[in-house]
Short mmCIF file of C-alpha atoms and ligand atoms in Angstrom, two decimals:
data_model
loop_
_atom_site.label_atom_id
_atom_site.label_comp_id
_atom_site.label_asym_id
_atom_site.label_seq_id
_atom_site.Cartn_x
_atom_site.Cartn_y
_atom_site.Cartn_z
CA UNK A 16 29.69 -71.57 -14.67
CA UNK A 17 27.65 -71.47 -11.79
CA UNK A 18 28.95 -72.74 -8.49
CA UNK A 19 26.75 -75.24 -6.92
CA UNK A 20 25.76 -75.14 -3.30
CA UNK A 21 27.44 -77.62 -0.79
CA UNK A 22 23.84 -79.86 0.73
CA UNK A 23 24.56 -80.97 4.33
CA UNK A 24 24.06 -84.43 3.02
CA UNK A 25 27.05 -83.89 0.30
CA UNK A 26 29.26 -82.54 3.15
CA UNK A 27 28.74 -85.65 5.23
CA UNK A 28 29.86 -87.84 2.20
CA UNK A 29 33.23 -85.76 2.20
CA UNK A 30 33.52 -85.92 5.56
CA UNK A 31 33.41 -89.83 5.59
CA UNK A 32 35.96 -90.10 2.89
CA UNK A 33 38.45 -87.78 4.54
CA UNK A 34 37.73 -89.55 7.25
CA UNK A 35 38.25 -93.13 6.11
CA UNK A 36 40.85 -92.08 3.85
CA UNK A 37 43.12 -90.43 6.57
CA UNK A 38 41.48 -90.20 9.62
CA UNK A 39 40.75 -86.89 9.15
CA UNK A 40 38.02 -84.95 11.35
CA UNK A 41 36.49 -82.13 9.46
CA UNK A 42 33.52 -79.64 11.64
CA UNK A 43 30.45 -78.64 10.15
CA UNK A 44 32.17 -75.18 10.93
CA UNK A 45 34.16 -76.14 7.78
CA UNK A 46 31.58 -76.62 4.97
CA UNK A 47 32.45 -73.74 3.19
CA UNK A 48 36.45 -74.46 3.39
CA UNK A 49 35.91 -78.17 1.57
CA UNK A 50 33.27 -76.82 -0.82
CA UNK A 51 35.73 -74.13 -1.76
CA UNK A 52 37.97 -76.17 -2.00
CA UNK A 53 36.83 -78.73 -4.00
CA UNK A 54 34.62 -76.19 -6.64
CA UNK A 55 37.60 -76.45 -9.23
CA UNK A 56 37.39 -80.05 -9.40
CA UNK A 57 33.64 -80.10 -9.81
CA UNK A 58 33.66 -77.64 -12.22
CA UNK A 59 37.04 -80.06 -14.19
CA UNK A 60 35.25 -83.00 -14.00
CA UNK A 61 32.68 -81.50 -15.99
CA UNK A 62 29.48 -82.38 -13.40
CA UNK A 63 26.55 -80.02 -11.75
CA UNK A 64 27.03 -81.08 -7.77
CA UNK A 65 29.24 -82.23 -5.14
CA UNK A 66 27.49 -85.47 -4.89
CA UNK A 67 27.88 -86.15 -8.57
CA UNK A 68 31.42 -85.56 -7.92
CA UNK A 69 31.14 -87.49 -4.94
CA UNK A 70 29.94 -90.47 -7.12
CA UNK A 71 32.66 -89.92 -9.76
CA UNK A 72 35.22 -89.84 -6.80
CA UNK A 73 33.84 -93.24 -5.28
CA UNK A 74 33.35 -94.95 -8.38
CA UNK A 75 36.80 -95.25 -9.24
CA UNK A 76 36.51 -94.26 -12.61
CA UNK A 77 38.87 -91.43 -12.53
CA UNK A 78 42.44 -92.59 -11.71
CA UNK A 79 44.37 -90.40 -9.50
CA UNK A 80 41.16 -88.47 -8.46
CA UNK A 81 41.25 -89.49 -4.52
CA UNK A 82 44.49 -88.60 -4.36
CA UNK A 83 43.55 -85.23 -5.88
CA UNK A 84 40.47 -85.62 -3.45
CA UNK A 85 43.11 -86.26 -0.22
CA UNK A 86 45.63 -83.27 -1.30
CA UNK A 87 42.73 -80.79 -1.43
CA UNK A 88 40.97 -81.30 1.72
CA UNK A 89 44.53 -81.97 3.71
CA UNK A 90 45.26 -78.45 5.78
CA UNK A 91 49.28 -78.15 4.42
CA UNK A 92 49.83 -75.01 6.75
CA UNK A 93 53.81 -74.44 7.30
CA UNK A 94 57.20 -72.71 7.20
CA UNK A 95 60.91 -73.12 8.09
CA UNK A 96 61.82 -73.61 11.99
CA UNK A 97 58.40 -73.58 13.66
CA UNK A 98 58.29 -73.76 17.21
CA UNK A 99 62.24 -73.37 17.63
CA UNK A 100 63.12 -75.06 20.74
CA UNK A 101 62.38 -77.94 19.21
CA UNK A 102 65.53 -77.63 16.93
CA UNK A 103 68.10 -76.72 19.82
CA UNK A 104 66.51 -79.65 21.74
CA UNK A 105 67.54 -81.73 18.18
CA UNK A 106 70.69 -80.28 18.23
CA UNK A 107 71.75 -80.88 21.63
CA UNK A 108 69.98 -84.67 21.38
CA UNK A 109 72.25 -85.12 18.28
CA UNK A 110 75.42 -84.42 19.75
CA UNK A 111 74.97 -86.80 22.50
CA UNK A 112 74.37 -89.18 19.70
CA UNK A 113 77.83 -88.16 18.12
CA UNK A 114 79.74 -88.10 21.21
CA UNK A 115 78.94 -91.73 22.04
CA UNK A 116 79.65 -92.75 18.56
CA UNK A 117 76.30 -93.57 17.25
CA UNK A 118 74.79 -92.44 13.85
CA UNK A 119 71.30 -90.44 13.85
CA UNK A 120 68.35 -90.68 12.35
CA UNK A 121 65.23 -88.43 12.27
CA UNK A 122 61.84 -88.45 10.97
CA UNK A 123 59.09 -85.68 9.63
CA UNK A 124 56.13 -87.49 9.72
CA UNK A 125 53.90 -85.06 8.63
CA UNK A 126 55.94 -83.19 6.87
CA UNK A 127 54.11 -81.23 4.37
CA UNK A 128 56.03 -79.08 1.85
CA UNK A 129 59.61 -79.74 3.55
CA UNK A 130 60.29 -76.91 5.40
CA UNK A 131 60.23 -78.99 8.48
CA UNK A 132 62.81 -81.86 7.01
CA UNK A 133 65.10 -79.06 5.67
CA UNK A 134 65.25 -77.43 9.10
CA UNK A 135 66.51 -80.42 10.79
CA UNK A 136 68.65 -80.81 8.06
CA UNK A 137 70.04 -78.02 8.59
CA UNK A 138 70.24 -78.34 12.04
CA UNK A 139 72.43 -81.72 11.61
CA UNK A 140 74.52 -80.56 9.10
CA UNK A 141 75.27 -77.43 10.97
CA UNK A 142 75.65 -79.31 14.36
CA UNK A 143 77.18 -83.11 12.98
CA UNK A 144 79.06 -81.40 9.86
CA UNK A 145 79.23 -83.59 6.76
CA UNK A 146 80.92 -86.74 8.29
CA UNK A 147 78.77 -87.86 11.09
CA UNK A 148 76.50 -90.23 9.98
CA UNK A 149 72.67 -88.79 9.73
CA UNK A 150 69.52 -89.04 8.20
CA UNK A 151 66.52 -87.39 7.85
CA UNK A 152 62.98 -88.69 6.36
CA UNK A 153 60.20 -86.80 5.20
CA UNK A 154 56.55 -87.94 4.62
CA UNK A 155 52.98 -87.38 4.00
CA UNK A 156 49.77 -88.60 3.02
CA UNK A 157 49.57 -85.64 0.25
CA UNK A 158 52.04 -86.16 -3.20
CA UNK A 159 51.30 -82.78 -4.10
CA UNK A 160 53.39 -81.48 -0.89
CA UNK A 161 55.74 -83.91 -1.56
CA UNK A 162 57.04 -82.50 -4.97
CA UNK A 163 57.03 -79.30 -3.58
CA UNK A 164 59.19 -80.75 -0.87
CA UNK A 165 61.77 -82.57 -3.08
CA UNK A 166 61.78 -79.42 -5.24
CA UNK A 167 63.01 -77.39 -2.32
CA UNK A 168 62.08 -74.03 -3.34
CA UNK A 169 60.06 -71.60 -1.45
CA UNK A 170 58.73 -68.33 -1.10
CA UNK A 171 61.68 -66.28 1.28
CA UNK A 172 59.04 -65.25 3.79
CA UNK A 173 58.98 -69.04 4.76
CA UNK A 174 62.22 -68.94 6.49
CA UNK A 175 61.46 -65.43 8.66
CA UNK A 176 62.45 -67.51 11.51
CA UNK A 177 65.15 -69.15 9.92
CA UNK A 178 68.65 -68.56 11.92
CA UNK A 179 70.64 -66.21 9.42
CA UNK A 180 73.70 -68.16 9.14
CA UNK A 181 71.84 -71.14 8.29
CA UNK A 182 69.72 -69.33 5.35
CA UNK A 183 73.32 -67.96 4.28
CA UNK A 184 75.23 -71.29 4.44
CA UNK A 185 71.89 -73.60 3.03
CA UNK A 186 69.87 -71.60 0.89
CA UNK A 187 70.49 -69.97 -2.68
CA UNK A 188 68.54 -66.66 -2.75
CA UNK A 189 66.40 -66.08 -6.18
CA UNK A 190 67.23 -63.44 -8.23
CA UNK A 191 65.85 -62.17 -11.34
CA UNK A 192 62.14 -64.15 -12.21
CA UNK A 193 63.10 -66.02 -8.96
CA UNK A 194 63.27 -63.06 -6.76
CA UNK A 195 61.64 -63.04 -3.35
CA UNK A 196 62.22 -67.22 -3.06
CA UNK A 197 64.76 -69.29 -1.99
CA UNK A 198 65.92 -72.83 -3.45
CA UNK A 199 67.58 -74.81 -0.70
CA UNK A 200 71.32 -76.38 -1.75
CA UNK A 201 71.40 -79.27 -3.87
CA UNK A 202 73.99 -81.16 -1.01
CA UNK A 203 71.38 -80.73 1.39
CA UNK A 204 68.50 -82.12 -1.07
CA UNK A 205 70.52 -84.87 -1.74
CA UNK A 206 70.82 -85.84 1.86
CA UNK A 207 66.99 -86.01 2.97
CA UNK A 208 64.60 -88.59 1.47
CA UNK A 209 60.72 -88.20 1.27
CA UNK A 210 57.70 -91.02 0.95
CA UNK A 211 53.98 -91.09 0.73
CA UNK A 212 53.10 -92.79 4.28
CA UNK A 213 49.43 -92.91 5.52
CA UNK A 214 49.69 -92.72 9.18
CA UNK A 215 46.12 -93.53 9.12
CA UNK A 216 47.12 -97.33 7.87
CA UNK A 217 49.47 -99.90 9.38
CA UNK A 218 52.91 -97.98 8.24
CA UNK A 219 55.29 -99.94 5.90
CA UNK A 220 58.95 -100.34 7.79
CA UNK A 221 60.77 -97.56 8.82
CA UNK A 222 63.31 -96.17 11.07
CA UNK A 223 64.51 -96.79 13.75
CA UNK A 224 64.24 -93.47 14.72
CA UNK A 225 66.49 -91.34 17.21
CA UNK A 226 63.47 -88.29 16.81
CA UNK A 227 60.27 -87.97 15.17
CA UNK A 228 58.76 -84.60 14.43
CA UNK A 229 54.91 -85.39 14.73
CA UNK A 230 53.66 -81.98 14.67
CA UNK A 231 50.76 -80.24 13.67
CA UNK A 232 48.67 -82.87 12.33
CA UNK A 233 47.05 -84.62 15.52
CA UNK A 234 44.85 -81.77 15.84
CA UNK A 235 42.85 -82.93 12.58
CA UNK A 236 42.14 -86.64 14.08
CA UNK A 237 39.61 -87.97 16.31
CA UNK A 238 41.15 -89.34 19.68
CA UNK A 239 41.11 -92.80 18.99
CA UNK A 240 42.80 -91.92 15.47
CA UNK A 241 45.75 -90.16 17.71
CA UNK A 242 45.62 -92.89 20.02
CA UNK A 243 46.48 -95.32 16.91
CA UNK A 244 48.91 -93.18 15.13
CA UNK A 245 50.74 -92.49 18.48
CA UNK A 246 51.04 -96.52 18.85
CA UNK A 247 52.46 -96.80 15.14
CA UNK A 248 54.67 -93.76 15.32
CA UNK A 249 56.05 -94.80 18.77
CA UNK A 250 56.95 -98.56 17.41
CA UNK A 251 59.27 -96.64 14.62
CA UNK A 252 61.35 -94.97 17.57
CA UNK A 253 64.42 -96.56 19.19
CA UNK A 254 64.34 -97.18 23.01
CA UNK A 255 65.00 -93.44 24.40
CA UNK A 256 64.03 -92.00 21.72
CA UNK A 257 62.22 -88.78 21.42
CA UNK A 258 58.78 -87.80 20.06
CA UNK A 259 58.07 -84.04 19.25
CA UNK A 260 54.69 -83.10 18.83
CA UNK A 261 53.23 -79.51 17.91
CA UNK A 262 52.74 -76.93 21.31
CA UNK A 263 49.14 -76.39 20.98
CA UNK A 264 48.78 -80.89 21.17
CA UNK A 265 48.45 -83.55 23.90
CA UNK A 266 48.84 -86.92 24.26
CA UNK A 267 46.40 -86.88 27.51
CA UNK A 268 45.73 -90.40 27.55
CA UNK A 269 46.71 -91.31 24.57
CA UNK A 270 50.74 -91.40 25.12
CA UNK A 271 50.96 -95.19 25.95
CA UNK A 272 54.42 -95.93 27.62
CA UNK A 273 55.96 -92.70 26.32
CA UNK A 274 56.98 -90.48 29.08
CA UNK A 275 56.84 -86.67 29.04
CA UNK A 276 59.97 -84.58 29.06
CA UNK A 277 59.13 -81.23 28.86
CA UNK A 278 55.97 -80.09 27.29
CA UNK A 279 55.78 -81.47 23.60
CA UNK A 280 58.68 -83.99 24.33
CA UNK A 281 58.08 -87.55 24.97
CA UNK A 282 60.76 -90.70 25.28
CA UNK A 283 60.30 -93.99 24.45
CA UNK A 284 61.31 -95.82 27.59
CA UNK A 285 64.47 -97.80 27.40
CA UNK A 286 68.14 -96.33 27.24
CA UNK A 287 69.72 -95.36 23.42
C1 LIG B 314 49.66 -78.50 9.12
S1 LIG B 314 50.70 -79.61 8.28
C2 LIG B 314 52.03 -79.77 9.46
C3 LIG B 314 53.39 -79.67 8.81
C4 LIG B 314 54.57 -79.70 9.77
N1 LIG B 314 54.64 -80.93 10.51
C5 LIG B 314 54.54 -78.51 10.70
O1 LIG B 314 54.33 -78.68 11.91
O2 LIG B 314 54.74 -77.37 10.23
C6 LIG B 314 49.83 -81.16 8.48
C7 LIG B 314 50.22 -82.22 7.45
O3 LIG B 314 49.70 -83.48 7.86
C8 LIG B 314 49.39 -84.21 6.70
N2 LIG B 314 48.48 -85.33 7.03
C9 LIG B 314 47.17 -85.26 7.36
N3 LIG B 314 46.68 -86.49 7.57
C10 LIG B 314 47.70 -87.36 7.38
C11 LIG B 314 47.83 -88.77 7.44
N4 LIG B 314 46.78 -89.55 7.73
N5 LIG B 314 49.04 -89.32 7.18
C12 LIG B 314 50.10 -88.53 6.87
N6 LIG B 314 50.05 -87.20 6.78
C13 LIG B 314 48.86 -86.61 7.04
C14 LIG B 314 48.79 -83.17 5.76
O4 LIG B 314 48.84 -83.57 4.42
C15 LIG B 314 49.65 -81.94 6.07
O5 LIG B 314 50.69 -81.79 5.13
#
C-alpha cells in the first residue's frame, strides 16, 4: 500500500486531540514523527488518509482506538536511574523518614515503562530493607507502557547506569532466547503498584506522597497545562514533601507555594 501524505489541515486535527486528550503540545516541526507514527494504524483500519482516520478516531466507532491514538503519539523515552542525584537525594529523604518512625511513600507520575518506579524501588529496598514500611506508585496516561511496566522486563542496556550491586541483588539476567535483557525480581514487582492517571484531568485520590518523580513530561505541555498539573500534583504531596522534576524543566512561574531546594527539587511548605 501506498502511504498517504500528512495535509497541514490533518496534522492540526491530531494536534487538537493530543492536545485535548492530554494536554499534549506537538510543533509543526513534528509532522513527520505523528504521521509516521500513526501510518500503521491508517493502513489497519483499512482507510486512504489521515483525516479518514481522523473521522474513524472521533467517531467513536472503534473501541479502544483513542487509546491506541494516545499511546502512539505519547514520546515514552526512558531507562533505569536517569538523572542520579535524584535517587541519593530519595535515599537520604527516606531515611529521615525511617529514623523518625514514619512510613514512605513515593510516586512516578509519569512513569512510562517502569524503569523509573523500579529504581526507587530499588533504592528503598536497598536503603529501608524489607521491614520499613514503603510504597511506590507508578502511572501514566499510556496502557501500553503500563504492561510493559508491570511485566518488568527490559532490554540490559536500560540499566547502563544502574548501580551494580543493585542490578546484582534486583534483577535476573536473561539467558538463552532471553539473552541481552533483564526481568526485574518478582519481590520487587510485587511491591510497586501501577494505574492509568491522566494528569491532564482532575486526578482520582492518591497519595499522600513523601516524593513525586514528575520528570520528563512537562516539556510536552503548554504553560498553563504545567501550571495545572503542578497544582494537582502538588495537592497529592504531604506538607514538606518533595517534588522532582526532570533537569532540563522549570517551574518559572508556575511553582505555586512550592519552594525550590536545589535545582529540580521543590517542597511543599509545611513540616513532615
Ligand atoms: C519521556 S517519558 C518520561 C518517563 C520518566 N518519567 C523519565 O523521566 O524517564 C514521558 C511520559 O509521560 C507520559 N504522559 C504524557 N502526557 C501525560 C499525561 N497527560 N498524563 C500522564 N502521563 C502522561 C507519556 O505517556 C510518557 O510515558
Amino acid at each position: 500500500m501506498i502511504r498517504p501524505v500528512i495535509t497541514d489541515s490533518e496534522f492540526r486535527q491530531f494536534q487538537g486531540f493530543i492536545f485535548d486528550a492530554a494536554g499534549i503540545t506537538i510543533s509543526p516541526a513534528k509532522k513527520a514523527l505523528v504521521a509516521g507514527r500513526l501510518a500503521r494504524r491508517v493502513q489497519h483500519c483499512g482507510v486512504n488518509s489521515y483525516g479518514e482516520y481522523f473521522r474513524l478516531l472521533s467517531s467513536g466507532a472503534l473501541p479502544g482506538e483513542t487509546q491506541m491514538a494516545v499511546d502512539l503519539l505519547t514520546t515514552n523515552e526512558t531507562y533505569f536511574f536517569r538523572e542520579a542525584r535524584h535517587f541519593e537525594l530519595l535515599a537520604r529523604t527516606a531515611r529521615d523518614a525511617q529514623a523518625r518512625g514514619k512510613d514512605f511513600a513515593v510516586w512516578s507520575a509519569a512513569c512510562s515503562s517502569g524503569e523509573e518506579v523500579y529504581s526507587i524501588a530499588m533504592t528503598l529496598a536497598d536503603t529501608l530493607g524489607e521491614r520499613h514500611p514503603w510504597t511506590v506508585l507508578g502511572s501514566d496516561i499510556s496502557t501500553r507502557v503500563l504492561e510493559q511496566a508491570r511485566r518488568g522486563h527490559y532490554p540490559a542496556e536500560r540499566a547502563r547506569q544502574m548501580p551494580p550491586q543493585l542490578l546484582h541483588r534486583y534483577c535476573l539476567k536473561g539467558i538463552g532466547k532471553q539473552d541481552g535483557t533483564l526481568l526485574v525480581a518478582r519481590e520487587l514487582r510485587a511491591r510497586v503498584q501501577f494505574a492509568q492517571v491522566n494528569l491532564n484531568t482532575a486526578l482520582p485520590r492518591l497519595g499522600p506522597f513523601d516524593v513525586v518523580f514528575l520528570r520528563n513530561v512537562m516539556i510536552y505541555f503548554s504553560k498553563e497545562t504545567k501550571r495545572e498539573v503542578i497544582g494537582r500534583v502538588a495537592s497529592m504531596l504531604k506538607p514538606g514533601g518533595l517534588l522532582l522534576i526532570g533537569h532540563s524543566e522549570s517551574l518559572h512561574d508556575i511553582g505555586g507555594d512550592l519552594q525550590p531546594v536545589v535545582p529540580s527539587v521543590f517542597r511543599k511548605p509545611g513540616k513532615t
